Amino acid sequence: MYFTTLLSVTLLLAATEATGVARNPYNCMSFVVPVPVDNVTLVVPPFPDFPDQYAATAFANEVTKQITFPGPSPDANLTTLTTTFDISAEYCTPATANPKSPTLLILTHGIGFNRSYWDFYLPGTPDDAQYSYINRVTAAGYSTLSWNRLGIEPSTIPDPYRELQSLVELAVLTSLTTLVRAGKIAQVPQPQKVVHVGHSWGSILSNALAAVAPGLSDGLVLTGYSHLVTYQNLFIADTSFHIASQNQPDRFPNQTYSTGFLTWPDKYANQFSFLLYPYFDPVVLDRAEETKYPFTVGEFLTAATLPLEAPQFQGPVLYLAAEADLIFCASNCTAFFGPDSAAVEAFNGSKSVETYIQPRVGHGINLHKNATGAYDVVLDWASRHGF
Ligand SMILES: *[C@@H]1O[C@H](CO)[C@@H](O)[C@H](O)[C@H]1NC(C)=O
Ligand SMILES: *[C@@H]1O[C@H](CO)[C@@H](O)[C@H](O)[C@H]1NC(C)=O
Ligand SMILES: *[C@@H]1O[C@H](CO)[C@@H](O)[C@H](O)[C@H]1NC(C)=O
Ligand SMILES: *[C@@H]1O[C@H](CO)[C@@H](O)[C@H](O)[C@H]1NC(C)=O
Ligand SMILES: *[C@@H]1O[C@H](CO)[C@@H](O)[C@H](O)[C@H]1NC(C)=O
Ligand SMILES: *[C@@H]1O[C@H](CO)[C@@H](O)[C@H](O)[C@H]1NC(C)=O
Ligand SMILES: *[C@@H]1O[C@H](CO)[C@@H](O)[C@H](O)[C@H]1NC(C)=O
């Protein structure tokens, strides 16, 4: 029965996908914002930098012993960080004025991508906007601010062991949001409302922002995220923590990317963690692999320090889950979004928590053939909640 359904959907897709999606008129401006962070707690790694791939892979073995996010040990040595990072960002807005444009969607990408995750085009078909989230939401009138997280060029590339840690990334999102809300980023008109939209690790950071600074966000859209971290081990095993500078030496020279920058081995590992066959175009997988970005030891060492319970957050929340999300659901999200789920209970002070399971997609929702179907779910939610 199930396979019959799959087959008929495949045929339908094959019949409709050829047309693509026309690009709507939207204007974007890219710039670099200096983003200060103040007195952020850092964990001193309790081991030396990896000398080689054997040590990195052994760390993957260590991390997969646990079914929660790995955290620093109680006797960990702590330091603090006060600095200013360069953050590469892009503001996009509809070409013609729209009453919804003062609502700004802050788009935070996940592990393995830069902010082009939100504005994905294939080089061979630059006019086909079928994967572009920004194209879809600006057509509906909204403005967007997407940014490259720390470690993703041309944003600052800090030390991946000692500095590029989870609380630092949260501090950057918090500081960036504070600046934009106050109208202090010259290129971005001061917004009336701010909605945080995340994918994967970007959803975790957006969730943590709502926990530590609930007043900074008017609404949350958490995509590719279930609030459960039990299954991240599947992702770690898939990557076995390949050292990025050895995996793609031309893009990640070891002078800039030390052994603390990690990735997965190849495009099939990428598919395994991010995509559901046959609902993606192999050309998209090739492009995603060619343009992938690494994650860091520091992120894994400190992930458990991010607060994810957000009882003070009052705005509406939408979870847009991928039905076959490997990383957050072991490839079947069906059971994890009910009223008593950890996902929903994390926001027990919110006026509305909605959950939606996008069918026939893996973790990398925006890279599937039906990406626009998922975008329309977000737009429907946004308009129903007055954004
Ligand atoms: C930095 O934060 C710590 C707590 O994490 C606090 O004890 C200390 O006073 C803070 N230092 C400054 C200069 O604010
Ligand atoms: C903390 O730092 C001290 C002094 O450098 C070192 O001996 C100890 O092993 C460190 N502990 C941890 C858990 O990193
Ligand atoms: C860094 O990369 C260069 C060029 O690939 C290589 O010759 C060198 O051995 C590498 N250094 C380290 C420390 O791995
Ligand atoms: C994302 O990365 C790709 C590959 O390095 C690059 O071509 C593209 O310009 C980057 N986009 C942004 C917005 O940084
Ligand atoms: C909401 O969750 C918090 C923990 O995050 C808990 O302390 C609080 O009692 C919960 N409130 C309600 C009304 O369930
Ligand atoms: C997904 O899990 C649900 C129960 O949680 C089960 O009923 C369903 O058959 C599973 N779907 C697939 C495709 O395995
Ligand atoms: C595309 O996504 C929409 C929204 O979730 C869904 O209703 C529709 O069934 C999906 N279409 C396919 C072919 O998967």
Short mmCIF file of C-alpha atoms and ligand atoms in Angstrom, two decimals:
data_model
loop_
_atom_site.label_atom_id
_atom_site.label_comp_id
_atom_site.label_asym_id
_atom_site.label_seq_id
_atom_site.Cartn_x
_atom_site.Cartn_y
_atom_site.Cartn_z
CA MET A 1 0.00 0.00 0.00
CA TYR A 2 2.68 2.42 1.08
CA PHE A 3 4.82 1.69 -1.93
CA THR A 4 1.87 2.07 -4.27
CA THR A 5 1.38 5.55 -2.90
CA LEU A 6 5.03 6.39 -3.33
CA LEU A 7 5.02 5.31 -6.95
CA SER A 8 1.99 7.34 -7.92
CA VAL A 9 3.39 10.45 -6.26
CA THR A 10 6.66 10.00 -8.13
CA LEU A 11 4.78 9.96 -11.42
CA LEU A 12 2.90 13.09 -10.47
CA LEU A 13 6.10 14.87 -9.58
CA ALA A 14 7.70 13.80 -12.83
CA ALA A 15 4.77 15.31 -14.69
CA THR A 16 4.88 18.67 -12.95
CA GLU A 17 8.47 19.38 -12.02
CA ALA A 18 9.78 20.35 -15.44
CA THR A 19 8.25 23.81 -15.39
CA GLY A 20 10.21 25.26 -12.44
CA VAL A 21 9.18 28.40 -10.60
CA ALA A 22 9.57 31.89 -12.04
CA ARG A 23 11.65 34.34 -10.09
CA ASN A 24 9.66 37.15 -8.47
CA PRO A 25 11.09 40.64 -8.30
CA TYR A 26 12.94 41.12 -5.03
CA ASN A 27 15.91 43.29 -4.14
CA CYS A 28 18.77 42.13 -1.95
CA MET A 29 21.72 43.89 -0.40
CA SER A 30 24.72 42.05 1.07
CA PHE A 31 26.92 43.61 3.71
CA VAL A 32 29.11 42.83 6.70
CA VAL A 33 27.88 43.82 10.18
CA PRO A 34 30.20 44.07 13.17
CA VAL A 35 28.41 42.06 15.90
CA PRO A 36 29.67 42.42 19.48
CA VAL A 37 29.45 39.64 22.06
CA ASP A 38 30.06 40.30 25.74
CA ASN A 39 31.42 37.96 28.39
CA VAL A 40 30.30 34.69 26.80
CA THR A 41 31.28 31.54 28.70
CA LEU A 42 33.71 29.29 26.83
CA VAL A 43 34.70 25.72 27.66
CA VAL A 44 38.40 24.88 27.42
CA PRO A 45 38.52 21.60 25.46
CA PRO A 46 39.84 18.85 27.75
CA PHE A 47 41.99 17.39 24.94
CA PRO A 48 44.60 18.72 22.50
CA ASP A 49 43.77 19.70 18.92
CA PHE A 50 43.42 16.63 16.74
CA PRO A 51 46.79 15.81 15.16
CA ASP A 52 45.18 13.74 12.41
CA GLN A 53 42.05 12.04 11.07
CA TYR A 54 42.41 9.08 13.47
CA ALA A 55 41.98 11.40 16.43
CA ALA A 56 38.96 13.13 14.87
CA THR A 57 37.25 9.83 14.13
CA ALA A 58 37.99 8.62 17.66
CA PHE A 59 36.23 11.75 18.94
CA ALA A 60 33.19 10.73 16.89
CA ASN A 61 33.27 7.39 18.75
CA GLU A 62 33.37 9.27 22.06
CA VAL A 63 30.47 11.52 21.18
CA THR A 64 28.24 8.68 19.98
CA LYS A 65 28.48 6.96 23.39
CA GLN A 66 25.93 9.47 24.62
CA ILE A 67 22.32 9.81 23.58
CA THR A 68 22.02 13.39 24.73
CA PHE A 69 23.93 16.35 23.43
CA PRO A 70 27.47 16.03 24.69
CA GLY A 71 28.22 18.57 27.37
CA PRO A 72 31.25 19.80 29.24
CA SER A 73 32.16 17.79 32.32
CA PRO A 74 31.40 19.39 35.71
CA ASP A 75 35.10 20.03 36.28
CA ALA A 76 35.57 21.69 32.88
CA ASN A 77 37.82 24.74 32.79
CA LEU A 78 35.89 27.82 31.72
CA THR A 79 36.96 31.15 30.26
CA THR A 80 35.01 34.04 28.80
CA LEU A 81 34.99 35.86 25.48
CA THR A 82 34.32 39.53 24.75
CA THR A 83 34.90 40.48 21.13
CA THR A 84 33.32 41.74 17.92
CA PHE A 85 32.80 39.40 14.98
CA ASP A 86 32.20 40.25 11.33
CA ILE A 87 28.92 38.75 10.20
CA SER A 88 28.06 38.53 6.51
CA ALA A 89 24.37 39.18 6.03
CA GLU A 90 21.85 39.91 3.33
CA TYR A 91 18.67 41.93 3.49
CA CYS A 92 16.00 41.15 0.88
CA THR A 93 12.69 42.92 0.35
CA PRO A 94 9.97 42.89 -2.32
CA ALA A 95 10.69 45.15 -5.30
CA THR A 96 7.38 46.95 -4.79
CA ALA A 97 6.26 48.20 -1.39
CA ASN A 98 4.01 45.83 0.51
CA PRO A 99 2.19 46.27 3.84
CA LYS A 100 3.92 43.12 5.14
CA SER A 101 7.45 44.32 4.41
CA PRO A 102 8.00 45.78 7.92
CA THR A 103 7.85 42.18 9.19
CA LEU A 104 11.41 40.90 9.07
CA LEU A 105 12.17 37.18 8.95
CA ILE A 106 15.62 36.46 10.40
CA LEU A 107 16.84 33.32 8.62
CA THR A 108 19.45 31.17 10.39
CA HIS A 109 20.89 28.29 8.38
CA GLY A 110 21.98 24.91 9.73
CA ILE A 111 25.12 22.84 9.71
CA GLY A 112 26.62 22.10 6.31
CA PHE A 113 25.37 25.24 4.54
CA ASN A 114 25.85 28.96 4.21
CA ARG A 115 22.89 31.33 4.02
CA SER A 116 22.33 30.34 0.37
CA TYR A 117 20.28 27.51 1.88
CA TRP A 118 17.48 30.11 1.96
CA ASP A 119 18.09 31.32 -1.61
CA PHE A 120 19.21 28.19 -3.39
CA TYR A 121 19.60 28.32 -7.17
CA LEU A 122 21.25 25.85 -9.53
CA PRO A 123 23.98 27.47 -11.65
CA GLY A 124 22.52 25.89 -14.81
CA THR A 125 19.03 27.31 -14.22
CA PRO A 126 19.51 30.71 -12.55
CA ASP A 127 15.96 31.80 -13.35
CA ASP A 128 14.33 28.79 -11.73
CA ALA A 129 13.44 29.84 -8.18
CA GLN A 130 11.83 26.55 -7.14
CA TYR A 131 14.19 26.11 -4.19
CA SER A 132 14.40 29.73 -3.04
CA TYR A 133 12.68 30.40 0.26
CA ILE A 134 13.51 34.10 -0.08
CA ASN A 135 11.85 34.24 -3.49
CA ARG A 136 8.65 32.77 -2.06
CA VAL A 137 8.37 34.86 1.10
CA THR A 138 9.30 38.17 -0.52
CA ALA A 139 6.59 37.46 -3.13
CA ALA A 140 4.18 37.30 -0.17
CA GLY A 141 5.44 40.70 0.99
CA TYR A 142 7.89 39.86 3.78
CA SER A 143 11.47 41.08 4.19
CA THR A 144 14.31 38.77 5.16
CA LEU A 145 17.67 39.01 6.87
CA SER A 146 19.79 35.93 6.25
CA TRP A 147 23.30 35.60 7.64
CA ASN A 148 26.32 33.34 7.46
CA ARG A 149 26.93 31.84 10.90
CA LEU A 150 30.37 32.05 12.49
CA GLY A 151 32.97 30.00 10.66
CA ILE A 152 31.16 30.42 7.34
CA GLU A 153 33.12 32.80 5.08
CA PRO A 154 33.10 35.78 4.78
CA SER A 155 31.85 35.89 8.39
CA THR A 156 34.68 35.59 10.91
CA ILE A 157 36.29 32.13 11.06
CA PRO A 158 37.25 31.69 14.73
CA ASP A 159 39.19 28.91 16.41
CA PRO A 160 36.95 25.84 15.98
CA TYR A 161 37.96 24.28 19.30
CA ARG A 162 38.15 27.19 21.73
CA GLU A 163 35.90 29.92 20.27
CA LEU A 164 33.38 28.63 17.77
CA GLN A 165 31.17 27.19 20.49
CA SER A 166 27.42 27.02 20.94
CA LEU A 167 26.98 29.84 23.45
CA VAL A 168 29.05 32.13 21.23
CA GLU A 169 26.78 31.37 18.28
CA LEU A 170 23.73 32.08 20.43
CA ALA A 171 25.30 35.38 21.58
CA VAL A 172 25.83 36.36 17.93
CA LEU A 173 22.18 35.71 17.02
CA THR A 174 21.04 37.58 20.12
CA SER A 175 23.31 40.55 19.40
CA LEU A 176 22.42 40.66 15.69
CA THR A 177 18.71 40.64 16.59
CA THR A 178 19.18 43.40 19.16
CA LEU A 179 20.97 45.56 16.59
CA VAL A 180 18.37 45.06 13.88
CA ARG A 181 15.40 45.63 16.19
CA ALA A 182 16.94 48.90 17.34
CA GLY A 183 17.39 50.04 13.73
CA LYS A 184 21.17 50.04 14.16
CA ILE A 185 22.04 48.18 10.97
CA ALA A 186 22.19 50.91 8.35
CA GLN A 187 21.16 48.68 5.44
CA VAL A 188 18.03 47.30 7.18
CA PRO A 189 14.98 49.49 7.89
CA GLN A 190 13.88 49.12 11.51
CA PRO A 191 11.31 46.30 11.51
CA GLN A 192 7.90 46.40 13.17
CA LYS A 193 7.92 42.68 13.88
CA VAL A 194 10.66 40.08 13.86
CA VAL A 195 10.10 36.37 13.22
CA HIS A 196 13.02 33.97 13.64
CA VAL A 197 13.13 31.19 11.07
CA GLY A 198 15.69 28.44 11.53
CA HIS A 199 16.77 25.25 9.87
CA SER A 200 18.29 22.45 11.98
CA TRP A 201 21.16 23.94 14.03
CA GLY A 202 19.68 27.34 13.09
CA SER A 203 16.39 26.20 14.67
CA ILE A 204 18.23 25.17 17.82
CA LEU A 205 19.83 28.62 18.02
CA SER A 206 16.47 30.33 17.38
CA ASN A 207 14.85 28.14 20.06
CA ALA A 208 17.65 29.05 22.49
CA LEU A 209 17.22 32.75 21.69
CA ALA A 210 13.53 32.46 22.66
CA ALA A 211 14.68 30.83 25.93
CA VAL A 212 17.27 33.44 26.93
CA ALA A 213 15.75 36.58 25.39
CA PRO A 214 12.03 35.91 24.83
CA GLY A 215 11.28 39.58 24.15
CA LEU A 216 13.55 39.69 21.11
CA SER A 217 11.30 37.57 18.88
CA ASP A 218 7.65 37.93 17.89
CA GLY A 219 7.35 34.43 16.41
CA LEU A 220 9.37 31.32 15.66
CA VAL A 221 9.45 28.97 12.71
CA LEU A 222 11.56 25.92 13.52
CA THR A 223 12.22 23.76 10.48
CA GLY A 224 14.12 20.45 10.40
CA TYR A 225 14.09 20.15 14.19
CA SER A 226 12.18 18.02 16.70
CA HIS A 227 13.69 19.12 20.03
CA LEU A 228 14.99 15.53 20.37
CA VAL A 229 18.73 15.02 20.11
CA THR A 230 18.76 11.26 20.61
CA TYR A 231 19.21 10.58 16.90
CA GLN A 232 22.04 12.99 16.18
CA ASN A 233 24.30 9.95 16.56
CA LEU A 234 23.13 8.78 13.16
CA PHE A 235 24.47 12.00 11.70
CA ILE A 236 27.74 11.78 13.60
CA ALA A 237 28.25 8.19 12.49
CA ASP A 238 27.49 9.22 8.91
CA THR A 239 30.19 11.92 9.00
CA SER A 240 32.69 10.04 11.20
CA PHE A 241 34.06 13.56 11.64
CA HIS A 242 36.06 13.87 8.44
CA ILE A 243 38.53 16.75 8.66
CA ALA A 244 37.29 19.43 6.26
CA SER A 245 40.75 20.56 5.08
CA GLN A 246 41.52 17.01 3.94
CA ASN A 247 38.06 16.44 2.45
CA GLN A 248 37.95 19.59 0.28
CA PRO A 249 41.49 21.05 0.49
CA ASP A 250 40.89 23.61 -2.25
CA ARG A 251 37.93 25.18 -0.47
CA PHE A 252 39.16 24.66 3.09
CA PRO A 253 42.94 25.25 3.16
CA ASN A 254 44.46 24.07 6.43
CA GLN A 255 45.99 27.49 7.17
CA THR A 256 42.45 28.79 7.71
CA TYR A 257 40.59 25.61 8.59
CA SER A 258 42.40 23.66 11.30
CA THR A 259 41.54 20.08 12.23
CA GLY A 260 38.64 21.35 14.37
CA PHE A 261 36.59 21.95 11.20
CA LEU A 262 34.71 18.77 10.27
CA THR A 263 32.44 17.45 7.56
CA TRP A 264 31.05 14.24 6.07
CA PRO A 265 32.96 12.24 3.44
CA ASP A 266 31.00 12.59 0.20
CA LYS A 267 27.73 13.25 -1.55
CA TYR A 268 26.18 9.94 -0.58
CA ALA A 269 26.80 10.70 3.07
CA ASN A 270 25.20 14.09 2.38
CA GLN A 271 22.18 12.32 0.85
CA PHE A 272 21.96 9.93 3.80
CA SER A 273 21.64 12.75 6.32
CA PHE A 274 19.83 15.44 4.33
CA LEU A 275 17.75 14.08 1.46
CA LEU A 276 14.95 11.61 0.80
CA TYR A 277 15.14 9.57 -2.39
CA PRO A 278 13.59 9.98 -4.94
CA TYR A 279 12.24 13.37 -3.95
CA PHE A 280 15.34 15.35 -4.87
CA ASP A 281 17.14 16.16 -8.10
CA PRO A 282 20.63 14.59 -8.15
CA VAL A 283 21.96 17.87 -9.55
CA VAL A 284 20.84 19.56 -6.34
CA LEU A 285 22.76 16.99 -4.29
CA ASP A 286 25.88 17.64 -6.39
CA ARG A 287 25.53 21.37 -5.83
CA ALA A 288 24.94 20.96 -2.10
CA GLU A 289 28.07 18.82 -1.80
CA GLU A 290 30.17 21.26 -3.86
CA THR A 291 29.06 24.19 -1.71
CA LYS A 292 28.96 22.52 1.72
CA TYR A 293 30.51 24.13 4.80
CA PRO A 294 32.07 22.49 7.84
CA PHE A 295 30.92 22.30 11.47
CA THR A 296 33.22 22.42 14.49
CA VAL A 297 34.47 20.42 17.45
CA GLY A 298 33.54 23.35 19.69
CA GLU A 299 29.89 23.16 18.66
CA PHE A 300 29.69 19.50 19.59
CA LEU A 301 31.61 19.99 22.80
CA THR A 302 29.18 22.62 24.04
CA ALA A 303 25.82 21.87 22.40
CA ALA A 304 24.35 20.82 25.75
CA THR A 305 24.94 24.29 27.19
CA LEU A 306 22.16 25.78 25.03
CA PRO A 307 18.91 26.25 26.96
CA LEU A 308 16.03 24.83 24.93
CA GLU A 309 13.10 25.12 27.36
CA ALA A 310 11.46 28.47 26.63
CA PRO A 311 8.50 28.84 29.03
CA GLN A 312 8.73 32.66 28.96
CA PHE A 313 8.28 32.88 25.20
CA GLN A 314 4.75 34.06 24.42
CA GLY A 315 4.76 34.42 20.63
CA PRO A 316 3.42 31.80 18.25
CA VAL A 317 5.63 28.86 17.26
CA LEU A 318 5.50 26.72 14.11
CA TYR A 319 7.43 23.49 13.86
CA LEU A 320 7.82 22.49 10.23
CA ALA A 321 9.23 18.98 10.48
CA ALA A 322 10.58 16.86 7.63
CA GLU A 323 8.64 13.60 7.54
CA ALA A 324 11.79 11.52 6.98
CA ASP A 325 14.23 13.60 9.04
CA LEU A 326 17.19 11.35 9.85
CA ILE A 327 18.96 13.66 12.29
CA PHE A 328 16.03 14.63 14.50
CA CYS A 329 13.65 11.67 14.08
CA ALA A 330 15.62 8.63 12.84
CA SER A 331 13.86 9.08 9.46
CA ASN A 332 10.28 9.07 10.76
CA CYS A 333 8.94 12.16 12.51
CA THR A 334 5.33 10.94 12.74
CA ALA A 335 5.33 10.22 16.47
CA PHE A 336 7.27 13.23 17.75
CA PHE A 337 4.98 16.23 17.36
CA GLY A 338 1.87 15.44 19.40
CA PRO A 339 0.51 17.71 22.15
CA ASP A 340 2.68 16.03 24.83
CA SER A 341 5.86 16.00 22.75
CA ALA A 342 9.08 17.59 23.96
CA ALA A 343 8.82 19.92 20.97
CA VAL A 344 5.48 21.36 22.08
CA GLU A 345 6.17 21.35 25.82
CA ALA A 346 9.32 23.43 25.40
CA PHE A 347 7.03 26.39 24.64
CA ASN A 348 4.41 25.96 27.34
CA GLY A 349 3.99 29.74 27.73
CA SER A 350 3.36 30.35 24.03
CA LYS A 351 -0.08 31.43 22.88
CA SER A 352 0.10 28.94 20.00
CA VAL A 353 2.36 26.03 19.10
CA GLU A 354 1.55 24.41 15.76
CA THR A 355 3.28 21.40 14.29
CA TYR A 356 3.27 20.31 10.66
CA ILE A 357 4.99 17.33 9.14
CA GLN A 358 6.01 18.07 5.56
CA PRO A 359 5.51 14.87 3.56
CA ARG A 360 8.13 13.23 1.34
CA VAL A 361 11.18 15.21 2.43
CA GLY A 362 14.35 14.52 4.37
CA HIS A 363 16.16 16.83 6.79
CA GLY A 364 17.26 19.37 4.13
CA ILE A 365 13.69 20.44 3.37
CA ASN A 366 14.53 23.32 1.00
CA LEU A 367 16.51 21.07 -1.35
CA HIS A 368 13.59 18.82 -2.22
CA LYS A 369 11.37 19.02 -5.27
CA ASN A 370 8.37 20.16 -3.24
CA ALA A 371 10.21 22.94 -1.39
CA THR A 372 7.59 25.53 -2.35
CA GLY A 373 4.91 23.33 -0.75
CA ALA A 374 6.77 23.66 2.55
CA TYR A 375 7.23 27.42 2.08
CA ASP A 376 3.50 27.85 1.60
CA VAL A 377 2.86 26.11 4.94
CA VAL A 378 5.00 28.78 6.62
CA LEU A 379 3.24 31.59 4.74
CA ASP A 380 -0.17 30.26 5.71
CA TRP A 381 0.91 30.14 9.37
CA ALA A 382 2.37 33.65 9.18
CA SER A 383 -0.77 35.20 7.78
CA ARG A 384 -3.00 33.38 10.29
CA HIS A 385 -0.90 34.83 13.12
CA GLY A 386 -1.03 38.39 11.92
CA PHE A 387 2.43 38.67 10.45
C1 LIG B 1 30.98 37.57 33.26
O1 LIG B 1 30.02 36.56 33.55
C2 LIG B 1 30.25 35.90 34.79
C3 LIG B 1 29.21 34.79 34.89
O2 LIG B 1 29.24 33.99 33.77
C4 LIG B 1 30.16 36.87 35.92
O3 LIG B 1 30.48 36.19 37.13
C5 LIG B 1 31.15 38.01 35.71
O4 LIG B 1 30.96 38.99 36.71
C6 LIG B 1 30.93 38.63 34.35
N1 LIG B 1 31.96 39.61 34.11
C7 LIG B 1 31.70 40.82 33.63
C8 LIG B 1 32.88 41.73 33.42
O5 LIG B 1 30.57 41.20 33.35
C1 LIG B 2 41.95 22.36 33.72
O1 LIG B 2 43.17 23.05 33.61
C2 LIG B 2 44.22 22.45 34.37
C3 LIG B 2 45.43 23.37 34.30
O2 LIG B 2 45.76 23.63 32.97
C4 LIG B 2 44.51 21.07 33.83
O3 LIG B 2 45.50 20.43 34.59
C5 LIG B 2 43.23 20.24 33.91
O4 LIG B 2 43.44 18.97 33.29
C6 LIG B 2 42.09 20.95 33.19
N1 LIG B 2 40.84 20.18 33.38
C7 LIG B 2 39.99 19.94 32.39
C8 LIG B 2 38.79 19.12 32.73
O5 LIG B 2 40.12 20.36 31.26
C1 LIG B 3 48.49 21.75 4.99
O1 LIG B 3 48.20 21.59 3.62
C2 LIG B 3 49.35 21.58 2.80
C3 LIG B 3 48.90 21.58 1.36
O2 LIG B 3 47.95 20.61 1.12
C4 LIG B 3 50.20 20.36 3.16
O3 LIG B 3 51.38 20.34 2.38
C5 LIG B 3 50.57 20.43 4.64
O4 LIG B 3 51.23 19.25 5.02
C6 LIG B 3 49.33 20.59 5.49
N1 LIG B 3 49.71 20.83 6.89
C7 LIG B 3 49.19 20.14 7.89
C8 LIG B 3 49.67 20.55 9.24
O5 LIG B 3 48.38 19.23 7.74
C1 LIG B 4 27.62 30.08 -0.37
O1 LIG B 4 28.68 29.22 -0.71
C2 LIG B 4 28.91 29.06 -2.10
C3 LIG B 4 30.06 28.09 -2.24
O2 LIG B 4 31.19 28.54 -1.58
C4 LIG B 4 29.21 30.40 -2.75
O3 LIG B 4 29.31 30.24 -4.13
C5 LIG B 4 28.11 31.39 -2.42
O4 LIG B 4 28.45 32.66 -2.91
C6 LIG B 4 27.90 31.47 -0.92
N1 LIG B 4 26.77 32.34 -0.61
C7 LIG B 4 26.84 33.23 0.37
C8 LIG B 4 25.61 34.07 0.50
O5 LIG B 4 27.79 33.38 1.11
C1 LIG B 5 6.46 25.09 31.74
O1 LIG B 5 7.74 24.48 31.65
C2 LIG B 5 8.62 24.86 32.70
C3 LIG B 5 9.96 24.20 32.41
O2 LIG B 5 10.46 24.68 31.21
C4 LIG B 5 8.07 24.43 34.04
O3 LIG B 5 8.92 24.87 35.07
C5 LIG B 5 6.69 25.02 34.21
O4 LIG B 5 6.12 24.50 35.40
C6 LIG B 5 5.78 24.68 33.04
N1 LIG B 5 4.51 25.40 33.18
C7 LIG B 5 3.36 24.83 33.01
C8 LIG B 5 2.16 25.71 33.17
O5 LIG B 5 3.24 23.64 32.74
C1 LIG B 6 6.30 6.11 11.13
O1 LIG B 6 6.00 5.87 12.48
C2 LIG B 6 4.62 5.64 12.73
C3 LIG B 6 4.41 5.47 14.23
O2 LIG B 6 5.14 6.36 14.94
C4 LIG B 6 4.16 4.40 12.00
O3 LIG B 6 2.76 4.24 12.19
C5 LIG B 6 4.44 4.57 10.51
O4 LIG B 6 4.16 3.36 9.85
C6 LIG B 6 5.91 4.91 10.28
N1 LIG B 6 6.09 5.23 8.87
C7 LIG B 6 7.01 4.63 8.12
C8 LIG B 6 7.07 5.06 6.69
O5 LIG B 6 7.76 3.79 8.55
C1 LIG B 7 3.83 19.44 -1.22
O1 LIG B 7 3.71 20.08 0.06
C2 LIG B 7 2.38 20.40 0.40
C3 LIG B 7 2.43 21.13 1.74
O2 LIG B 7 2.88 20.29 2.76
C4 LIG B 7 1.55 19.13 0.48
O3 LIG B 7 0.20 19.47 0.76
C5 LIG B 7 1.62 18.38 -0.84
O4 LIG B 7 0.96 17.15 -0.71
C6 LIG B 7 3.07 18.14 -1.21
N1 LIG B 7 3.11 17.55 -2.53
C7 LIG B 7 3.87 16.49 -2.80
C8 LIG B 7 3.78 16.01 -4.21
O5 LIG B 7 4.58 15.94 -1.98
#
